[in-house]
Coordinates of C-alpha atoms and ligand atoms in Angstrom, one line a residue:
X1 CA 0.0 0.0 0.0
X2 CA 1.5 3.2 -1.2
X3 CA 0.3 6.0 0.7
X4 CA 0.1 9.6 -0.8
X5 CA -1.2 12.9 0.3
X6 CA -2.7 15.2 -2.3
X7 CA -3.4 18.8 -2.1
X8 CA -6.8 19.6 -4.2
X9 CA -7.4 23.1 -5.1
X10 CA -10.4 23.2 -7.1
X11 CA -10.3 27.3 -7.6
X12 CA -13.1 29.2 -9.1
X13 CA -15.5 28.8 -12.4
X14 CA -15.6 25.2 -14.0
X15 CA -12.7 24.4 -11.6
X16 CA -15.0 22.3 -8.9
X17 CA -16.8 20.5 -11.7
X18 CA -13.9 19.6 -13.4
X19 CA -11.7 18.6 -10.0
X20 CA -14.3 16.2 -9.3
X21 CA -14.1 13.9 -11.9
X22 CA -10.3 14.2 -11.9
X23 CA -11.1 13.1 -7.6
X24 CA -12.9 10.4 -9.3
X25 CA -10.5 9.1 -11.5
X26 CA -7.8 9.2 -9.1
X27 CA -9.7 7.2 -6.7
X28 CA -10.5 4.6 -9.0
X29 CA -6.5 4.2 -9.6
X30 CA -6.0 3.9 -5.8
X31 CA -8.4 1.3 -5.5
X32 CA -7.1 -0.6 -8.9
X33 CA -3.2 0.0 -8.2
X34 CA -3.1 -0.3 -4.1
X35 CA -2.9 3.4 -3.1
X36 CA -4.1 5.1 0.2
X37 CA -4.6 8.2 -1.0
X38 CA -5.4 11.7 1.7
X39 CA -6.6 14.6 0.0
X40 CA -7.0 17.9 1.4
X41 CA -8.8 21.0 0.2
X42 CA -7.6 24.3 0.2
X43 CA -8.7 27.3 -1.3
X44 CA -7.4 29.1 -4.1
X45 CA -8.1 32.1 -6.4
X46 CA -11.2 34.7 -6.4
X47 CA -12.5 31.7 -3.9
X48 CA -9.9 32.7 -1.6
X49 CA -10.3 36.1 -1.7
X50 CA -13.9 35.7 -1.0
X51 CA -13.2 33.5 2.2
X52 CA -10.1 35.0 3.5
X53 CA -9.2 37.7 1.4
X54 CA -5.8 36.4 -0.4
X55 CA -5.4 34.4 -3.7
X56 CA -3.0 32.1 -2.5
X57 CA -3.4 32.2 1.7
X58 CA -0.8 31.2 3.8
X59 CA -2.7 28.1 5.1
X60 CA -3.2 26.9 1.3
X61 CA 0.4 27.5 0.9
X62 CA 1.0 25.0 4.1
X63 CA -1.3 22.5 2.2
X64 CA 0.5 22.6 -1.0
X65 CA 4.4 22.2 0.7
X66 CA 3.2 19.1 3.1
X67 CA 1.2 17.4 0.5
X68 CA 3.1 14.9 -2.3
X69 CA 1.7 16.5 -5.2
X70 CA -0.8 19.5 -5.8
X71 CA -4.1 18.9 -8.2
X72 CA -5.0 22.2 -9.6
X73 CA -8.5 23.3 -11.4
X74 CA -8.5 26.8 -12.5
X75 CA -8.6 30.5 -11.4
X76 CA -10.2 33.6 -12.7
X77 CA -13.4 35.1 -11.9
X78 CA -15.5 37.8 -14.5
X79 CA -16.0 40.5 -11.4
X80 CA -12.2 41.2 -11.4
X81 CA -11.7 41.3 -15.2
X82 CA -12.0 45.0 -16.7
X83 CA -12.3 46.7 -12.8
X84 CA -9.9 48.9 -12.3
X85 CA -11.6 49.1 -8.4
X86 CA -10.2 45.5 -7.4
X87 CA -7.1 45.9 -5.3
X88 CA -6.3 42.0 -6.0
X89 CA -6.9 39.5 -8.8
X90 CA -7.4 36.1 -8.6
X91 CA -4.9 35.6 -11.2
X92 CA -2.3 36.8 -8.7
X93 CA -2.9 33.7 -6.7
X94 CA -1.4 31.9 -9.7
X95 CA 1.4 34.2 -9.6
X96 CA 2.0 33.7 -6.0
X97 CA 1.4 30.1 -5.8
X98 CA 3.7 29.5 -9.0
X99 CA 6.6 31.5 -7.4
X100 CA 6.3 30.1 -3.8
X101 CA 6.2 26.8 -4.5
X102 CA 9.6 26.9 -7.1
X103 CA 7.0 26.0 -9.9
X104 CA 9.7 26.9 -12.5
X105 CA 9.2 24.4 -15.7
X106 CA 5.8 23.9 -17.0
X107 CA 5.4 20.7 -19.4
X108 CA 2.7 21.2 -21.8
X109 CA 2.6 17.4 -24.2
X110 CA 0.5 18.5 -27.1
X111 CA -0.7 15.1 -29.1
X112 CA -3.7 14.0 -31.4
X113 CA -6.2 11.6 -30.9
X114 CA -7.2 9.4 -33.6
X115 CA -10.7 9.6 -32.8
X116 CA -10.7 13.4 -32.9
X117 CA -8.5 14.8 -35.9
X118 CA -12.0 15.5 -37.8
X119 CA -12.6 17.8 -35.0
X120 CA -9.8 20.2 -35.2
X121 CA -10.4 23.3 -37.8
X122 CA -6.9 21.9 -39.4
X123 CA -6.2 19.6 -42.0
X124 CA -5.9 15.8 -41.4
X125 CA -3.0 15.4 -42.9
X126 CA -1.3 18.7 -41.2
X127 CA -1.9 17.0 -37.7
X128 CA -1.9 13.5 -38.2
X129 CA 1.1 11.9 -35.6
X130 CA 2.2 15.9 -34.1
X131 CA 3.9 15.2 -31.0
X132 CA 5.5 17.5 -29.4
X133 CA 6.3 18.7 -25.9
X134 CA 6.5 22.5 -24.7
X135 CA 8.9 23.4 -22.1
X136 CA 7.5 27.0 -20.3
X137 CA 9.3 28.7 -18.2
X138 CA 7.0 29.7 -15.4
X139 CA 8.3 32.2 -12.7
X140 CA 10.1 34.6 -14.7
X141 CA 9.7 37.3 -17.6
X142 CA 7.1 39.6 -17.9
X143 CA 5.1 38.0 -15.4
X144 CA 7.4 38.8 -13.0
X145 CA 9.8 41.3 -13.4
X146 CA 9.7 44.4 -11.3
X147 CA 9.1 47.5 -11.9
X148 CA 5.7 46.9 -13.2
X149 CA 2.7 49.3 -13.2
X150 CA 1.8 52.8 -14.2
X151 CA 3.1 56.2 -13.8
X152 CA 1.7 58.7 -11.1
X153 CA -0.4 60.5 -13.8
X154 CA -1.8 57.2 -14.9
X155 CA -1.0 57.8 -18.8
X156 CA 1.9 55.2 -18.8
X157 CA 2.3 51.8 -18.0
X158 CA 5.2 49.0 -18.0
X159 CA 6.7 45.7 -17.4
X160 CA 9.7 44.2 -17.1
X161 CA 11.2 41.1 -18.9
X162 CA 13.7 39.8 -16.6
X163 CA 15.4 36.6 -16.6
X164 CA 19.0 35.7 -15.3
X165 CA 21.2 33.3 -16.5
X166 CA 20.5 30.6 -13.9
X167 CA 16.8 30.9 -14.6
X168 CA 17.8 30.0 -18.4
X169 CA 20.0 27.5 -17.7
X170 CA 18.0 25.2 -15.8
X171 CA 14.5 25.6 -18.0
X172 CA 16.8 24.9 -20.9
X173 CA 18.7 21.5 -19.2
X174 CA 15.1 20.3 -19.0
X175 CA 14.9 20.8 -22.8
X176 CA 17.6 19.3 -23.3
X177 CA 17.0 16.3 -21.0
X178 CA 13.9 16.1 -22.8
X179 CA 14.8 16.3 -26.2
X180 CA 17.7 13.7 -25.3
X181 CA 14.9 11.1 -24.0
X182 CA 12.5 11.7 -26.8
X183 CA 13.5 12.0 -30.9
X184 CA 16.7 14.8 -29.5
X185 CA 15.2 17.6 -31.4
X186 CA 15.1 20.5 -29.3
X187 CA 13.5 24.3 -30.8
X188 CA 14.5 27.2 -28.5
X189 CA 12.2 29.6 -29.0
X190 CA 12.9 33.5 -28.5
X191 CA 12.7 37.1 -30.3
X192 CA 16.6 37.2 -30.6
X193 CA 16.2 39.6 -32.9
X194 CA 14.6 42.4 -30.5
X195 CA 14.8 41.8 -27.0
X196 CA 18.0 41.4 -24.9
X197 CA 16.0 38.6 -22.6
X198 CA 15.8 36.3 -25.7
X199 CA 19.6 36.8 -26.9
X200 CA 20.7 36.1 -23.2
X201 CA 18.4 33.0 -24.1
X202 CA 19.9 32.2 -27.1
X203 CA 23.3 32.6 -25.7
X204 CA 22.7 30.4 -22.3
X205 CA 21.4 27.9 -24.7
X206 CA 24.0 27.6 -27.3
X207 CA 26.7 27.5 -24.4
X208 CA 24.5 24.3 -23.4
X209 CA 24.9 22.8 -26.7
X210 CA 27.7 20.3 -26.3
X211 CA 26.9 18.6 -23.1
X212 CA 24.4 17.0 -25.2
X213 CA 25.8 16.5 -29.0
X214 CA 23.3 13.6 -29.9
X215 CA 20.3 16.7 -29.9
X216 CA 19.9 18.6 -32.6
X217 CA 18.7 22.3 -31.2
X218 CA 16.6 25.1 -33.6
X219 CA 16.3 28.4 -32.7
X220 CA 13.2 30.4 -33.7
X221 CA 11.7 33.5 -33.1
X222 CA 8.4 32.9 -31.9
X223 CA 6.4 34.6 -34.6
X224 CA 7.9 31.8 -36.6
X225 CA 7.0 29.5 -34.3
X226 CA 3.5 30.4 -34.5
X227 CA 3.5 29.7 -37.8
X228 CA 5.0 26.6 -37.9
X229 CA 3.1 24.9 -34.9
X230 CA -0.2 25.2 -37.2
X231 CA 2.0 24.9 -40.6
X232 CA 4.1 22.0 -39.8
X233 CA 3.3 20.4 -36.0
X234 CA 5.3 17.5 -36.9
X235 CA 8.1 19.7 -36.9
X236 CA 8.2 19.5 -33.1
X237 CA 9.8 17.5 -30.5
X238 CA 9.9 19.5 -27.3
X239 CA 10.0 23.3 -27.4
X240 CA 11.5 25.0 -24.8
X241 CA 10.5 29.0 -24.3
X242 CA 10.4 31.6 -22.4
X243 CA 6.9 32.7 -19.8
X244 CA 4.8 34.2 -22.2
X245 CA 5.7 32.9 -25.1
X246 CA 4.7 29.4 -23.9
X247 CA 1.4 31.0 -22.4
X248 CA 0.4 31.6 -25.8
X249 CA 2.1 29.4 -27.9
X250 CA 0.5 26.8 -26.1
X251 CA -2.9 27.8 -26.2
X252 CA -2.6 27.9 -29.8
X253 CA -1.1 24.1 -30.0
X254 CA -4.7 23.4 -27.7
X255 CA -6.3 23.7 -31.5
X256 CA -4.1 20.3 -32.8
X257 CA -5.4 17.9 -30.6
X258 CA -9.2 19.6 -31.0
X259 CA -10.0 21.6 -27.5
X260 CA -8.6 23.3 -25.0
X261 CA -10.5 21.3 -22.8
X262 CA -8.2 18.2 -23.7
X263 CA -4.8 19.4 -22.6
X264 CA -2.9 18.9 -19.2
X265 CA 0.2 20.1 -17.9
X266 CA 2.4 19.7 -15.1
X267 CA 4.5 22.3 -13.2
X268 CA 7.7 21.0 -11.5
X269 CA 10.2 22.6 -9.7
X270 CA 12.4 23.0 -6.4
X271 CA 9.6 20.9 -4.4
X272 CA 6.2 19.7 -4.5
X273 CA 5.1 19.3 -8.5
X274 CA 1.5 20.7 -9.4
X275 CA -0.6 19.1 -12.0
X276 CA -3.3 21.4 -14.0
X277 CA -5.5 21.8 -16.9
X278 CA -3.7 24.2 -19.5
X279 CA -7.3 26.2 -19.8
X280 CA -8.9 28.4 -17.7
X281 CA -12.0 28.3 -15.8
X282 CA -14.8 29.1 -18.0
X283 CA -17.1 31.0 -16.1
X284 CA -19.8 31.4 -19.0
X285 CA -20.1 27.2 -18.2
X286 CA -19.8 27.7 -14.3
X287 CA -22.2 25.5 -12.3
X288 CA -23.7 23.9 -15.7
X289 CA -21.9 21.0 -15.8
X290 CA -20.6 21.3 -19.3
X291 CA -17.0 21.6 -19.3
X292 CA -14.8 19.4 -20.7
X293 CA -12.8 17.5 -17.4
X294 CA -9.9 15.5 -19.4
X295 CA -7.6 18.2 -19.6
X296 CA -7.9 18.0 -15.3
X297 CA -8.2 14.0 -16.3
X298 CA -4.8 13.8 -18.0
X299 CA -3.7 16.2 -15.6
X300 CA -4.2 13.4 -12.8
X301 CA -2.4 10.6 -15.3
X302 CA 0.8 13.1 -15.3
X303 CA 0.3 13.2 -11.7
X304 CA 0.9 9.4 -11.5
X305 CA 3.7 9.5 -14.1
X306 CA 5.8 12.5 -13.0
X307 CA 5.1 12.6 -9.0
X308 CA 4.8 9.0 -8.7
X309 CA 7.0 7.5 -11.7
X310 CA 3.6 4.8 -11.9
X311 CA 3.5 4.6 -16.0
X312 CA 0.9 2.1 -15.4
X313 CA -1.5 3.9 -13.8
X314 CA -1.4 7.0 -16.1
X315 CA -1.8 4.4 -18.6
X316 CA -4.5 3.4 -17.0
X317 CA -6.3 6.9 -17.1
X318 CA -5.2 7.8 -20.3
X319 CA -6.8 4.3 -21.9
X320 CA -10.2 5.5 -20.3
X321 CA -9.8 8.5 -21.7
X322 CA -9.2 7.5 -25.2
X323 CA -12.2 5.1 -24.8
X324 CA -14.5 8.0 -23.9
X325 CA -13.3 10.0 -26.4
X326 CA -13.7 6.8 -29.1
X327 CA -17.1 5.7 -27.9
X328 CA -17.9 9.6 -28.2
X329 CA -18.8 10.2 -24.4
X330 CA -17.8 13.4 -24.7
X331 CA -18.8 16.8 -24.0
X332 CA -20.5 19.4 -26.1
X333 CA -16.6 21.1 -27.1
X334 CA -15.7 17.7 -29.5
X335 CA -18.8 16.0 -29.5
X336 CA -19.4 15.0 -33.2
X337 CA -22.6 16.7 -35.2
X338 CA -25.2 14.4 -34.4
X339 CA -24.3 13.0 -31.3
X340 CA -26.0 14.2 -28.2
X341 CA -22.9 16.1 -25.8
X342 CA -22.3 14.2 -22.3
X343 CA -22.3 16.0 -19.2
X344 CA -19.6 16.6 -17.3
X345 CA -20.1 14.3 -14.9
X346 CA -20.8 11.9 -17.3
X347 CA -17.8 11.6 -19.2
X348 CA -16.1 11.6 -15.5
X349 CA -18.2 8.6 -14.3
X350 CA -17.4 7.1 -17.5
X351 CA -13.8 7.5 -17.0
X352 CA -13.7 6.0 -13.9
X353 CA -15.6 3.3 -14.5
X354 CA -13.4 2.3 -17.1
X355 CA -10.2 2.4 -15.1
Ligands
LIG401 C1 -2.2 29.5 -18.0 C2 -3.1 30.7 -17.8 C3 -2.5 31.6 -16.7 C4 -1.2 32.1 -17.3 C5 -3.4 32.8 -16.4 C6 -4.7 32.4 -15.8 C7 -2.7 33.8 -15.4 O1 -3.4 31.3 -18.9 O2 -1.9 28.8 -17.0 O3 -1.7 29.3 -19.1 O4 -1.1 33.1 -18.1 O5 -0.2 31.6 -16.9
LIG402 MG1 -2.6 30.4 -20.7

């Protein structure tokens, strides 16, 4: 009997709904694959600032450090979108969370399913067998860097790309460790050409190159890249970028495998590792059980494979999830013309029941 503690924070919007079913996969595993499994709740995001006025409170902070591995839904809420009145945002719980817990590497596996190429707006043939990892940096960059905000008359505002050598070098050695593990094609992707951040990338990388000679590295700008991840996603083996970049590039990539509702991530770092959907939380579908749970799903298989190095149990969840997804027990986001969309708890149940 393996005994693991796990830290659930569900968040705000879909992120309950969705954190459910993932609950309910995971439990299925522990009773298939002989785990004892202690979860604890804590709160999170514009929940959080409703109970105890923080995004990311101390006591949730506590949870997250004792616990093996952190399950994460999603944060955002409308009311602090577009009000210039609210002193904090949900989104800085994120931030804070992120930074605290030494989140620096976030691993974004973008694939296809069989069952679902027909669903995404590109061609067949484009898509067919893309496979390709994206490495985001996660705590630094404009997300980050200080100074940040707006002049005393309010008519300017700034940010600050930051990112020090160290930072580079250890996002890129997971690229590289990556790339060597995988088909050793790594893509470093930057704006060389404009910012000094990205040529300090560049440079940190290239300096990298020959502890690892059997991968072959890229370097792209990201508009490029953006391109190319729709043009040619077979291109790809793992991508390793800088904060935003990978915040968007990533998104984009969401529209090869057919929804944002279908891919995980994890976030690793200096302790506990954090597993979460790549997409938001949907507030339009709040409370109307709609939403799409496999990215959360998946989410819990990578918690398995990364926190707990059990292949077979992320096999496990990822083989019910390619079974909902085949016997179209799916939600209204890739449900096929014709067939009548599954709730979300539906396609959880489902899941779990065919662990
Ligand atoms: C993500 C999200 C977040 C980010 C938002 C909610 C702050 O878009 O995890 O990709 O930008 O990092
Ligand atoms: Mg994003």
């Amino acid at each position: 009997m393996k005994e693991i503690k796990i830290a659930v924070l569900a968040g705000d919007g879909i992120g309950p709904e969705i954190m459910a079913q993932a609950v309910k996969a995971v439990d299925k595993v522990a009773a298939k694959f002989d785990y004892k499994i202690t979860y604890t709740h804590a709160v999170v995001g514009a929940a959080a600032i409703d109970a105890v006025g923080d995004p990311y409170p101390e006591a949730t902070h506590q949870t997250c450090r004792e616990a093996d591995a952190v399950l994460f839904g999603a944060i955002g809420d409308p009311r602090f979108d577009n009000n210039p009145e609210a002193k904090v945002r949900p989104e800085q719980g994120l931030l804070a969370m992120r930074k605290k817990l030494g989140l620096f590497a976030n691993l974004r596996p973008v694939n296809t399913f069989p069952s679902l190429l027909h669903r995404s707006p590109l061609r067949h043939d484009l898509i067919e067998g893309a496979d390709f990892i994206c490495i985001r940096e996660l705590t630094g960059g404009l997300y980050f860097g200080r100074p940040q905000g707006r002049s005393e008359d309010g008519q300017t505002a700034y940010d600050t790309c930051v990112y020090t050598r160290a930072e580079i070098e250890r996002i890129c050695r997971l690229g590289f460790e990556y790339a060597a593990k995988r088909r050793r094609h790594l893509t470093v992707v930057d704006k060389a050409n404009v910012l000094a951040t990205s040529r300090l990338w560049r440079e940190t990388a290239k300096a990298m190159e020959k502890d690892y000679p059997e991968v072959e590295v890229d370097y792209m700008f990201v508009d490029n890249a953006a391109m190319k991840i729709i043009q040619q996603p077979r291109h790809f083996d793992v991508i390793v970028t800088e904060n935003m970049f990978g915040d968007i590039l990533t998104d984009e990539a969401s529209v090869i495998t057919g929804s944002l509702g279908l891919l995980p991530s994890a976030s690793i770092g200096e302790g506990t590792s954090l597993f979460e959907p790549i997409h938001g939380s949907y507030p339009q579908a709040a409370g109307k059980n709609i939403a799409n749970p496999i990215a959360t799903i998946l989410s819990a298989a990578m918690m398995f494979e990364y926190a707990f190095s059990d292949m077979e149990a992320g096999a496990a969840i990822r083989r019910a999830v390619d079974l909902s997804i085949e016997k179209n027990i799916v939600t209204e986001d890739i449900a096929p013309a014709g067939v009548k969309p599954s709730t979300t708890s539906e396609v959880g149940d489902f899941i779990a029941a065919n662990i």
